[in-house]
Amino acid sequence: LMTRDGVVIAHPAASGALKRIDELEPGFDRAAPADGQIHVRMIAGMPVLTLLRPVGNSNWVMGAMAPLDAAMAPVDEMLGNMLWVLLACLLLASVLIWLGVVRLLRGLAVMRDAMRNVASGEGDLTLSLPVRGHDELAQIAQAFNQFVAVLRTMFTELRQHAGALADTATELDHNAGQIVLIGIVDGLVQGIRHIVGSRSEEHTSEL
């Protein structure tokens, strides 16, 4: 607390009362405006935050000063803490992204192996992929399972038709054999009849 002329009325140092402000704080400008705003001023070669506010309509001025470094120390500490928190968040996000990529690649590898198995000559059509969640991998796995189910049904029907065709072919082969045998027997009968007829004619002519 001081007068507008710079005479200190109250000071943190007990010996500072009734002294001039420029004696207690060398370099302080007594003409500094008492506008209630915070200003950065160079006092004794150091940046200092100053605030001067008039006390009512009196000739007194209430002032406060603090070294800029000391005033900004909490802000610097807060910024440092925020930086550490940001780095921790980035590290956590990197780990989560890495885990997500690993899960994605593992799922794709399982699908690749399953497709290779199905595409091979002796593929296992009873194979099905696990469906977990509702993401794109789960949808692809579900579509793959549906595709394998369709192939399994198609091959089952083909086996049934192939079996029926094999039975039909066997029956036709058996029937063809019977037809050939009947033809041979019929030929033999005709031959015997012809021989018997010829002998009968010769015997009749001799008589």
PDB file of C-alpha atoms in Angstrom:
ATOM      1  CA  LEU A   1       0.000   0.000   0.000  1.00  0.00           C
ATOM      2  CA  MET A   2       1.458   3.365  -1.009  1.00  0.00           C
ATOM      3  CA  THR A   3       0.513   6.845  -1.993  1.00  0.00           C
ATOM      4  CA  ARG A   4       0.347   7.993  -5.558  1.00  0.00           C
ATOM      5  CA  ASP A   5       3.638   9.818  -4.913  1.00  0.00           C
ATOM      6  CA  GLY A   6       5.335   6.469  -4.252  1.00  0.00           C
ATOM      7  CA  VAL A   7       5.572   6.661  -0.434  1.00  0.00           C
ATOM      8  CA  VAL A   8       5.090   3.178   0.982  1.00  0.00           C
ATOM      9  CA  ILE A   9       2.497   2.954   3.761  1.00  0.00           C
ATOM     10  CA  ALA A  10       2.523  -0.814   4.261  1.00  0.00           C
ATOM     11  CA  HIS A  11       5.076  -3.296   2.967  1.00  0.00           C
ATOM     12  CA  PRO A  12       5.757  -7.017   3.616  1.00  0.00           C
ATOM     13  CA  ALA A  13       9.080  -5.929   5.113  1.00  0.00           C
ATOM     14  CA  ALA A  14       8.506  -4.099   8.381  1.00  0.00           C
ATOM     15  CA  SER A  15      11.388  -1.736   7.626  1.00  0.00           C
ATOM     16  CA  GLY A  16       9.825  -0.713   4.344  1.00  0.00           C
ATOM     17  CA  ALA A  17       7.116   1.553   5.758  1.00  0.00           C
ATOM     18  CA  LEU A  18       7.294   5.248   4.908  1.00  0.00           C
ATOM     19  CA  LYS A  19      10.029   4.705   2.358  1.00  0.00           C
ATOM     20  CA  ARG A  20       9.810   5.444  -1.300  1.00  0.00           C
ATOM     21  CA  ILE A  21       8.926   2.510  -3.553  1.00  0.00           C
ATOM     22  CA  ASP A  22      11.929   3.076  -5.817  1.00  0.00           C
ATOM     23  CA  GLU A  23      14.170   2.660  -2.753  1.00  0.00           C
ATOM     24  CA  LEU A  24      12.604  -0.676  -1.832  1.00  0.00           C
ATOM     25  CA  GLU A  25      12.250  -1.864  -5.409  1.00  0.00           C
ATOM     26  CA  PRO A  26      15.019  -0.280  -7.478  1.00  0.00           C
ATOM     27  CA  GLY A  27      13.862   0.417 -11.005  1.00  0.00           C
ATOM     28  CA  PHE A  28      10.172   0.649 -10.158  1.00  0.00           C
ATOM     29  CA  ASP A  29       8.528   3.411 -12.124  1.00  0.00           C
ATOM     30  CA  ARG A  30       6.444   5.564  -9.788  1.00  0.00           C
ATOM     31  CA  ALA A  31       4.563   6.827 -12.826  1.00  0.00           C
ATOM     32  CA  ALA A  32       3.184   3.350 -13.528  1.00  0.00           C
ATOM     33  CA  PRO A  33      -0.568   3.605 -14.149  1.00  0.00           C
ATOM     34  CA  ALA A  34      -2.878   2.368 -11.403  1.00  0.00           C
ATOM     35  CA  ASP A  35      -5.376   0.876 -13.851  1.00  0.00           C
ATOM     36  CA  GLY A  36      -5.999  -2.445 -12.119  1.00  0.00           C
ATOM     37  CA  GLN A  37      -4.346  -4.357 -14.979  1.00  0.00           C
ATOM     38  CA  ILE A  38      -1.457  -6.804 -14.751  1.00  0.00           C
ATOM     39  CA  HIS A  39       1.702  -5.577 -16.486  1.00  0.00           C
ATOM     40  CA  VAL A  40       5.110  -7.124 -17.054  1.00  0.00           C
ATOM     41  CA  ARG A  41       7.832  -4.664 -16.129  1.00  0.00           C
ATOM     42  CA  MET A  42      11.591  -4.938 -15.911  1.00  0.00           C
ATOM     43  CA  ILE A  43      12.669  -4.191 -12.356  1.00  0.00           C
ATOM     44  CA  ALA A  44      16.321  -4.607 -11.401  1.00  0.00           C
ATOM     45  CA  GLY A  45      16.884  -6.437 -14.681  1.00  0.00           C
ATOM     46  CA  MET A  46      14.200  -9.042 -13.982  1.00  0.00           C
ATOM     47  CA  PRO A  47      10.724  -9.406 -15.500  1.00  0.00           C
ATOM     48  CA  VAL A  48       8.140  -8.776 -12.800  1.00  0.00           C
ATOM     49  CA  LEU A  49       4.352  -8.919 -12.847  1.00  0.00           C
ATOM     50  CA  THR A  50       2.873  -5.765 -11.335  1.00  0.00           C
ATOM     51  CA  LEU A  51      -0.676  -4.784 -10.441  1.00  0.00           C
ATOM     52  CA  LEU A  52      -1.677  -1.318  -9.190  1.00  0.00           C
ATOM     53  CA  ARG A  53      -5.238  -0.521  -8.160  1.00  0.00           C
ATOM     54  CA  PRO A  54      -6.508   2.765  -6.657  1.00  0.00           C
ATOM     55  CA  VAL A  55      -8.157   2.572  -3.232  1.00  0.00           C
ATOM     56  CA  GLY A  56     -11.499   4.352  -3.704  1.00  0.00           C
ATOM     57  CA  ASN A  57     -11.216   8.076  -4.138  1.00  0.00           C
ATOM     58  CA  SER A  58      -8.224   8.351  -1.835  1.00  0.00           C
ATOM     59  CA  ASN A  59      -4.639   9.108  -2.738  1.00  0.00           C
ATOM     60  CA  TRP A  60      -3.623   5.553  -1.935  1.00  0.00           C
ATOM     61  CA  VAL A  61      -2.757   2.776  -4.307  1.00  0.00           C
ATOM     62  CA  MET A  62      -2.811  -0.939  -3.569  1.00  0.00           C
ATOM     63  CA  GLY A  63      -0.085  -2.792  -5.432  1.00  0.00           C
ATOM     64  CA  ALA A  64       1.311  -6.287  -5.804  1.00  0.00           C
ATOM     65  CA  MET A  65       4.452  -7.554  -7.473  1.00  0.00           C
ATOM     66  CA  ALA A  66       5.733 -11.043  -8.220  1.00  0.00           C
ATOM     67  CA  PRO A  67       8.688 -12.292 -10.267  1.00  0.00           C
ATOM     68  CA  LEU A  68       7.500 -13.613 -13.579  1.00  0.00           C
ATOM     69  CA  ASP A  69       9.368 -16.909 -13.127  1.00  0.00           C
ATOM     70  CA  ALA A  70       7.789 -17.518  -9.722  1.00  0.00           C
ATOM     71  CA  ALA A  71       4.337 -16.563 -10.990  1.00  0.00           C
ATOM     72  CA  MET A  72       4.632 -18.834 -14.007  1.00  0.00           C
ATOM     73  CA  ALA A  73       6.122 -21.773 -12.103  1.00  0.00           C
ATOM     74  CA  PRO A  74       2.690 -23.355 -11.339  1.00  0.00           C
ATOM     75  CA  VAL A  75       1.694 -22.868 -14.977  1.00  0.00           C
ATOM     76  CA  ASP A  76       4.924 -24.471 -16.153  1.00  0.00           C
ATOM     77  CA  GLU A  77       4.358 -27.345 -13.737  1.00  0.00           C
ATOM     78  CA  MET A  78       0.798 -27.770 -14.967  1.00  0.00           C
ATOM     79  CA  LEU A  79       1.997 -27.752 -18.579  1.00  0.00           C
ATOM     80  CA  GLY A  80       4.624 -30.341 -17.695  1.00  0.00           C
ATOM     81  CA  ASN A  81       2.005 -32.536 -16.037  1.00  0.00           C
ATOM     82  CA  MET A  82      -0.277 -32.130 -19.038  1.00  0.00           C
ATOM     83  CA  LEU A  83       2.598 -33.133 -21.308  1.00  0.00           C
ATOM     84  CA  TRP A  84       3.230 -36.291 -19.276  1.00  0.00           C
ATOM     85  CA  VAL A  85      -0.483 -37.104 -19.321  1.00  0.00           C
ATOM     86  CA  LEU A  86      -0.539 -36.554 -23.091  1.00  0.00           C
ATOM     87  CA  LEU A  87       2.462 -38.852 -23.551  1.00  0.00           C
ATOM     88  CA  ALA A  88       0.801 -41.493 -21.372  1.00  0.00           C
ATOM     89  CA  CYS A  89      -2.398 -41.219 -23.421  1.00  0.00           C
ATOM     90  CA  LEU A  90      -0.424 -41.526 -26.653  1.00  0.00           C
ATOM     91  CA  LEU A  91       1.393 -44.578 -25.290  1.00  0.00           C
ATOM     92  CA  LEU A  92      -1.891 -46.167 -24.198  1.00  0.00           C
ATOM     93  CA  ALA A  93      -3.474 -45.378 -27.571  1.00  0.00           C
ATOM     94  CA  SER A  94      -0.463 -46.897 -29.348  1.00  0.00           C
ATOM     95  CA  VAL A  95      -0.767 -50.085 -27.294  1.00  0.00           C
ATOM     96  CA  LEU A  96      -4.509 -50.316 -27.985  1.00  0.00           C
ATOM     97  CA  ILE A  97      -3.954 -49.728 -31.701  1.00  0.00           C
ATOM     98  CA  TRP A  98      -1.208 -52.369 -31.735  1.00  0.00           C
ATOM     99  CA  LEU A  99      -3.475 -54.870 -29.980  1.00  0.00           C
ATOM    100  CA  GLY A 100      -6.253 -54.085 -32.450  1.00  0.00           C
ATOM    101  CA  VAL A 101      -3.936 -54.583 -35.424  1.00  0.00           C
ATOM    102  CA  VAL A 102      -2.628 -57.857 -33.962  1.00  0.00           C
ATOM    103  CA  ARG A 103      -6.195 -59.090 -33.443  1.00  0.00           C
ATOM    104  CA  LEU A 104      -7.113 -58.049 -36.980  1.00  0.00           C
ATOM    105  CA  LEU A 105      -4.089 -59.778 -38.495  1.00  0.00           C
ATOM    106  CA  ARG A 106      -4.692 -62.911 -36.422  1.00  0.00           C
ATOM    107  CA  GLY A 107      -8.294 -63.064 -37.624  1.00  0.00           C
ATOM    108  CA  LEU A 108      -7.208 -62.550 -41.224  1.00  0.00           C
ATOM    109  CA  ALA A 109      -4.598 -65.302 -40.878  1.00  0.00           C
ATOM    110  CA  VAL A 110      -7.249 -67.715 -39.561  1.00  0.00           C
ATOM    111  CA  MET A 111      -9.507 -66.844 -42.507  1.00  0.00           C
ATOM    112  CA  ARG A 112      -6.621 -67.282 -44.950  1.00  0.00           C
ATOM    113  CA  ASP A 113      -5.814 -70.750 -43.595  1.00  0.00           C
ATOM    114  CA  ALA A 114      -9.493 -71.742 -43.659  1.00  0.00           C
ATOM    115  CA  MET A 115      -9.865 -70.625 -47.289  1.00  0.00           C
ATOM    116  CA  ARG A 116      -6.720 -72.517 -48.250  1.00  0.00           C
ATOM    117  CA  ASN A 117      -8.100 -75.599 -46.549  1.00  0.00           C
ATOM    118  CA  VAL A 118     -11.399 -75.337 -48.408  1.00  0.00           C
ATOM    119  CA  ALA A 119      -9.642 -74.625 -51.724  1.00  0.00           C
ATOM    120  CA  SER A 120      -7.394 -77.682 -51.392  1.00  0.00           C
ATOM    121  CA  GLY A 121      -8.354 -80.969 -53.022  1.00  0.00           C
ATOM    122  CA  GLU A 122      -9.356 -82.556 -49.702  1.00  0.00           C
ATOM    123  CA  GLY A 123     -10.756 -79.480 -47.977  1.00  0.00           C
ATOM    124  CA  ASP A 124     -12.699 -79.907 -44.756  1.00  0.00           C
ATOM    125  CA  LEU A 125     -16.170 -78.586 -45.489  1.00  0.00           C
ATOM    126  CA  THR A 126     -17.184 -79.093 -41.852  1.00  0.00           C
ATOM    127  CA  LEU A 127     -14.841 -76.255 -40.925  1.00  0.00           C
ATOM    128  CA  SER A 128     -16.386 -73.110 -39.460  1.00  0.00           C
ATOM    129  CA  LEU A 129     -14.834 -69.907 -38.194  1.00  0.00           C
ATOM    130  CA  PRO A 130     -15.685 -68.489 -34.764  1.00  0.00           C
ATOM    131  CA  VAL A 131     -17.894 -65.403 -34.917  1.00  0.00           C
ATOM    132  CA  ARG A 132     -17.077 -62.944 -32.145  1.00  0.00           C
ATOM    133  CA  GLY A 133     -18.671 -59.513 -31.918  1.00  0.00           C
ATOM    134  CA  HIS A 134     -20.287 -57.540 -34.683  1.00  0.00           C
ATOM    135  CA  ASP A 135     -17.317 -55.954 -36.445  1.00  0.00           C
ATOM    136  CA  GLU A 136     -16.162 -56.479 -40.022  1.00  0.00           C
ATOM    137  CA  LEU A 137     -14.128 -59.568 -39.137  1.00  0.00           C
ATOM    138  CA  ALA A 138     -17.167 -61.168 -37.524  1.00  0.00           C
ATOM    139  CA  GLN A 139     -19.261 -60.392 -40.603  1.00  0.00           C
ATOM    140  CA  ILE A 140     -16.597 -61.882 -42.904  1.00  0.00           C
ATOM    141  CA  ALA A 141     -16.386 -65.004 -40.715  1.00  0.00           C
ATOM    142  CA  GLN A 142     -20.177 -65.352 -40.781  1.00  0.00           C
ATOM    143  CA  ALA A 143     -20.232 -64.988 -44.578  1.00  0.00           C
ATOM    144  CA  PHE A 144     -17.455 -67.584 -44.888  1.00  0.00           C
ATOM    145  CA  ASN A 145     -19.407 -70.034 -42.713  1.00  0.00           C
ATOM    146  CA  GLN A 146     -22.495 -69.525 -44.874  1.00  0.00           C
ATOM    147  CA  PHE A 147     -20.421 -70.094 -48.028  1.00  0.00           C
ATOM    148  CA  VAL A 148     -18.951 -73.328 -46.625  1.00  0.00           C
ATOM    149  CA  ALA A 149     -22.438 -74.479 -45.571  1.00  0.00           C
ATOM    150  CA  VAL A 150     -23.699 -73.944 -49.143  1.00  0.00           C
ATOM    151  CA  LEU A 151     -20.717 -75.884 -50.532  1.00  0.00           C
ATOM    152  CA  ARG A 152     -21.307 -78.669 -48.016  1.00  0.00           C
ATOM    153  CA  THR A 153     -24.966 -78.958 -49.026  1.00  0.00           C
ATOM    154  CA  MET A 154     -24.064 -78.890 -52.725  1.00  0.00           C
ATOM    155  CA  PHE A 155     -21.420 -81.613 -52.385  1.00  0.00           C
ATOM    156  CA  THR A 156     -23.801 -83.751 -50.304  1.00  0.00           C
ATOM    157  CA  GLU A 157     -26.405 -83.526 -53.049  1.00  0.00           C
ATOM    158  CA  LEU A 158     -23.750 -84.301 -55.666  1.00  0.00           C
ATOM    159  CA  ARG A 159     -22.697 -87.409 -53.734  1.00  0.00           C
ATOM    160  CA  GLN A 160     -26.309 -88.543 -53.541  1.00  0.00           C
ATOM    161  CA  HIS A 161     -26.820 -87.997 -57.274  1.00  0.00           C
ATOM    162  CA  ALA A 162     -23.529 -89.724 -58.054  1.00  0.00           C
ATOM    163  CA  GLY A 163     -24.566 -92.721 -55.958  1.00  0.00           C
ATOM    164  CA  ALA A 164     -27.923 -92.882 -57.733  1.00  0.00           C
ATOM    165  CA  LEU A 165     -26.182 -92.677 -61.109  1.00  0.00           C
ATOM    166  CA  ALA A 166     -23.783 -95.443 -60.101  1.00  0.00           C
ATOM    167  CA  ASP A 167     -26.703 -97.667 -59.072  1.00  0.00           C
ATOM    168  CA  THR A 168     -28.463 -96.918 -62.368  1.00  0.00           C
ATOM    169  CA  ALA A 169     -25.329 -97.702 -64.355  1.00  0.00           C
ATOM    170  CA  THR A 170     -24.894-101.008 -62.501  1.00  0.00           C
ATOM    171  CA  GLU A 171     -28.488-101.946 -63.201  1.00  0.00           C
ATOM    172  CA  LEU A 172     -28.132-100.998 -66.872  1.00  0.00           C
ATOM    173  CA  ASP A 173     -24.964-103.033 -67.140  1.00  0.00           C
ATOM    174  CA  HIS A 174     -26.731-106.013 -65.568  1.00  0.00           C
ATOM    175  CA  ASN A 175     -29.692-105.595 -67.931  1.00  0.00           C
ATOM    176  CA  ALA A 176     -27.352-105.296 -70.916  1.00  0.00           C
ATOM    177  CA  GLY A 177     -25.658-108.508 -69.863  1.00  0.00           C
ATOM    178  CA  GLN A 178     -28.980-110.265 -69.660  1.00  0.00           C
ATOM    179  CA  ILE A 179     -29.956-108.933 -73.093  1.00  0.00           C
ATOM    180  CA  VAL A 180     -26.698-110.205 -74.594  1.00  0.00           C
ATOM    181  CA  LEU A 181     -27.181-113.583 -72.933  1.00  0.00           C
ATOM    182  CA  ILE A 182     -30.738-113.815 -74.234  1.00  0.00           C
ATOM    183  CA  GLY A 183     -29.480-112.964 -77.714  1.00  0.00           C
ATOM    184  CA  ILE A 184     -26.853-115.696 -77.550  1.00  0.00           C
ATOM    185  CA  VAL A 185     -29.379-118.251 -76.311  1.00  0.00           C
ATOM    186  CA  ASP A 186     -31.821-117.182 -78.997  1.00  0.00           C
ATOM    187  CA  GLY A 187     -29.102-117.570 -81.623  1.00  0.00           C
ATOM    188  CA  LEU A 188     -28.260-121.037 -80.355  1.00  0.00           C
ATOM    189  CA  VAL A 189     -31.910-122.044 -80.450  1.00  0.00           C
ATOM    190  CA  GLN A 190     -32.255-120.774 -83.991  1.00  0.00           C
ATOM    191  CA  GLY A 191     -29.108-122.630 -84.989  1.00  0.00           C
ATOM    192  CA  ILE A 192     -30.346-125.866 -83.472  1.00  0.00           C
ATOM    193  CA  ARG A 193     -33.670-125.455 -85.185  1.00  0.00           C
ATOM    194  CA  HIS A 194     -31.905-124.855 -88.464  1.00  0.00           C
ATOM    195  CA  ILE A 195     -29.732-127.969 -88.042  1.00  0.00           C
ATOM    196  CA  VAL A 196     -32.696-130.069 -87.018  1.00  0.00           C
ATOM    197  CA  GLY A 197     -34.669-128.780 -89.996  1.00  0.00           C
ATOM    198  CA  SER A 198     -31.843-129.538 -92.390  1.00  0.00           C
ATOM    199  CA  ARG A 199     -31.451-133.104 -91.098  1.00  0.00           C
ATOM    200  CA  SER A 200     -35.170-133.671 -91.362  1.00  0.00           C
ATOM    201  CA  GLU A 201     -35.172-132.558 -94.970  1.00  0.00           C
ATOM    202  CA  GLU A 202     -32.216-134.852 -95.824  1.00  0.00           C
ATOM    203  CA  HIS A 203     -33.878-137.833 -94.185  1.00  0.00           C
ATOM    204  CA  THR A 204     -37.129-137.187 -96.076  1.00  0.00           C
ATOM    205  CA  SER A 205     -35.318-136.958 -99.413  1.00  0.00           C
ATOM    206  CA  GLU A 206     -33.568-140.295 -98.852  1.00  0.00           C
ATOM    207  CA  LEU A 207     -36.858-141.992 -98.287  1.00  0.00           C
TER     208      LEU A 207
END
